[in-house]
Every structure is written in C-alpha cells, then in structure tokens.
Short mmCIF file of C-alpha atoms and ligand atoms in Angstrom, two decimals:
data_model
loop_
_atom_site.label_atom_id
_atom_site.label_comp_id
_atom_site.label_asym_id
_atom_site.label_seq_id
_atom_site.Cartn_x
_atom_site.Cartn_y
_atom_site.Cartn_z
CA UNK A 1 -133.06 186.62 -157.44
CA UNK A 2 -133.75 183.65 -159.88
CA UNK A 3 -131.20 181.19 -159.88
CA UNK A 4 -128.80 180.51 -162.88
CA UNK A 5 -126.28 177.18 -162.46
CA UNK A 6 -123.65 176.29 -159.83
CA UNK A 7 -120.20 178.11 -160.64
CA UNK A 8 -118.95 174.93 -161.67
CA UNK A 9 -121.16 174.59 -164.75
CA UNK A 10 -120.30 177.51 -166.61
CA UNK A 11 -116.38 177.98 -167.02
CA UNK A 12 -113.72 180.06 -167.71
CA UNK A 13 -114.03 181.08 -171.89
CA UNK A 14 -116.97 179.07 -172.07
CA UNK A 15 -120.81 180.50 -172.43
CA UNK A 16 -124.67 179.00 -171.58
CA UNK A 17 -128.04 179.61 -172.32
CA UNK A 18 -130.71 179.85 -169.72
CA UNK A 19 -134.41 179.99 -169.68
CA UNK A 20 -136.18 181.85 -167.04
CA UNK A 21 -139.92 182.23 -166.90
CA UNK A 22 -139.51 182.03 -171.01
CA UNK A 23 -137.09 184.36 -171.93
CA UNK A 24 -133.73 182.79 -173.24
CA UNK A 25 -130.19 184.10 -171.18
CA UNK A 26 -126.92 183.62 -172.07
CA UNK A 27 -123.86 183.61 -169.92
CA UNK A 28 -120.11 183.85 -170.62
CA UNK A 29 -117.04 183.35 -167.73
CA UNK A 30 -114.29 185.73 -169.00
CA UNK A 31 -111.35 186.50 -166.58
CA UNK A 32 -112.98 185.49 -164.07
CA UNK A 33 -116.34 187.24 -164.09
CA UNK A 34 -119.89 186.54 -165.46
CA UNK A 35 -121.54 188.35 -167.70
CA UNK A 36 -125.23 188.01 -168.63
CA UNK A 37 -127.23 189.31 -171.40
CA UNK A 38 -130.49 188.43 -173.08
CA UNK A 39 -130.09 185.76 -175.70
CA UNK A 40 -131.60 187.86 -178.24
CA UNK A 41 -129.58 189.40 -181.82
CA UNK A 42 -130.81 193.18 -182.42
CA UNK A 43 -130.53 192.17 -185.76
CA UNK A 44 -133.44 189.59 -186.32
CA UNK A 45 -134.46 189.35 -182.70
CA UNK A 46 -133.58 185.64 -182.49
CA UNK A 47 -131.45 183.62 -180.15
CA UNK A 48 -127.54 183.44 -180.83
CA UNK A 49 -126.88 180.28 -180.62
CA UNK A 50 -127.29 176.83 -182.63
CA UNK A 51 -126.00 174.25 -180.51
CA UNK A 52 -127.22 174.20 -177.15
CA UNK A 53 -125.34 176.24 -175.05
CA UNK A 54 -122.81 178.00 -177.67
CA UNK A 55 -122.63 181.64 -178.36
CA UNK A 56 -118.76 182.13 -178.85
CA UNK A 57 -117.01 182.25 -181.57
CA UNK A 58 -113.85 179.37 -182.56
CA UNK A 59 -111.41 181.97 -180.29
CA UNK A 60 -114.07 182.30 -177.48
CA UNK A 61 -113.23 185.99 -177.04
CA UNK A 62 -116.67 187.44 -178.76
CA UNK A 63 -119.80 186.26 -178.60
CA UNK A 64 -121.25 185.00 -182.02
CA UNK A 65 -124.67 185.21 -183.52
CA UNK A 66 -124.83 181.38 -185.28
CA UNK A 67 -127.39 183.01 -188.41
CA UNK A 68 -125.89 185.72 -189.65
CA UNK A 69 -122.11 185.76 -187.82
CA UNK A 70 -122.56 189.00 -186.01
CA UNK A 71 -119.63 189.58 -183.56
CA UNK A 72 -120.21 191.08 -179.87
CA UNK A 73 -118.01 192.00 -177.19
CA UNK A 74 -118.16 189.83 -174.24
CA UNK A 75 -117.75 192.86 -171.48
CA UNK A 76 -120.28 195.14 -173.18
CA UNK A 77 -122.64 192.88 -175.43
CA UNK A 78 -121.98 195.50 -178.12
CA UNK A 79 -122.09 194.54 -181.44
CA UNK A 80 -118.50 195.42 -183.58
CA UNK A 81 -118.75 192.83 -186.68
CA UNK A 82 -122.19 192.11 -188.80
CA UNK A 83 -125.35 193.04 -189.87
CA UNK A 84 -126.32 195.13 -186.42
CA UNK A 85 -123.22 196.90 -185.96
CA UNK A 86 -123.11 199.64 -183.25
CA UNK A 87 -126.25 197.52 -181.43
CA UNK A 88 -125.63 195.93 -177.98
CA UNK A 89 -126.69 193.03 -176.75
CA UNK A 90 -129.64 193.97 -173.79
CA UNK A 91 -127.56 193.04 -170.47
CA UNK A 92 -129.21 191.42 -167.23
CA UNK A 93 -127.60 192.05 -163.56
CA UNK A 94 -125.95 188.74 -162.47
CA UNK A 95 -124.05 188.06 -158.81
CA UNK A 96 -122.25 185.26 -158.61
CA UNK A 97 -121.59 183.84 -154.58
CA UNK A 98 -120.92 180.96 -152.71
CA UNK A 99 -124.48 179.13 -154.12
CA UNK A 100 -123.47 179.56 -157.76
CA UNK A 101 -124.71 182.41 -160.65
CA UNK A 102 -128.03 184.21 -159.76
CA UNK A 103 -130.07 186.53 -162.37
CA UNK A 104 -130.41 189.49 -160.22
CA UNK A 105 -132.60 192.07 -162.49
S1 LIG B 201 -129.90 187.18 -186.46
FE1 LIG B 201 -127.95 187.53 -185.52
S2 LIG B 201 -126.68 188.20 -187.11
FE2 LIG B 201 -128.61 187.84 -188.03
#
C-alpha cells in the first residue's frame, strides 16, 4: 500500500491531488468516506485541477474539470455535465485507518 496523507489533511467536502511514482491522484472526503480516482479528464486526458489541490466545484458536491468545466460525481467519478458525458473518472482502491489514507490498488 503506498501512502496518501494523514486523515487530518484532507477534510470533510474538501479534495487533494497526489503524486505517486508519477501518476497524479485526487482525493475527495464526502460524508465521511474517501474516494480516490486518477487525476485524469476522459475528455483531454489532462489533470482536473488548476490550483493545487482543487477539483470541486464552488458547492463542493461534484468534482470539476478546471479546462473545460466537466462535472463528475464524487461517489462514482462519472461524468454527468460537459464535454465527456457518460465517461467516468478511472477509480483507485483507497483504505483509510488509524495511520491516515493509503492507495491500496
Ligand atoms: S479536459 Fe476536462 S473538460 Fe476538457
């Protein structure tokens, strides 16, 4: 398992981007849990976000793709707004425990 950030650095209705041996992560806390997906848009195969660690939108209840505005669902990375429509986001296996948020496949 690679390891992600303590608990405590990624918050409830807040997201972050990791990189792990290269390839660019992003995580968002919703309710409680921790989702993880590859921080790649199926529409131009870039990352989401512009600012460092921001891939929400202004309500924090999708995830935003800062070039062309496509909107995703946080539970299922799929894509419901924009120019890749009906695409999902690819999601990674996360476990979060007593250590903090690990990448797990
Ligand atoms: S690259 Fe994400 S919407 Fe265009």
């Amino acid at each position: 398992m690679d390891f992600l950030c303590p608990s405590s650095a990624l918050a409830e209705g807040s997201s972050r981007v990791f990189d792990i041996d290269g390839m660019s992560l992003l995580g968002v806390r919703r309710h409680g849990k921790v989702y993880l997906y590859r921080n790649r848009c199926p529409h131009r195969g870039i990352a989401l976000n512009w600012q460092e660690h921001t891939v929400l939108d202004a309500s924090a209840s999708l995830i935003q793709c800062a070039h062309h505005g496509a909107l995703f669902l946080i539970e299922s990375g799929e894509c419901v707004a924009g120019p890749c429509e009906g695409e999902t986001l690819q999601a990674l296996g996360c476990e979060e425990n007593a250590r903090g948020i690990w990448l797990t496949a």
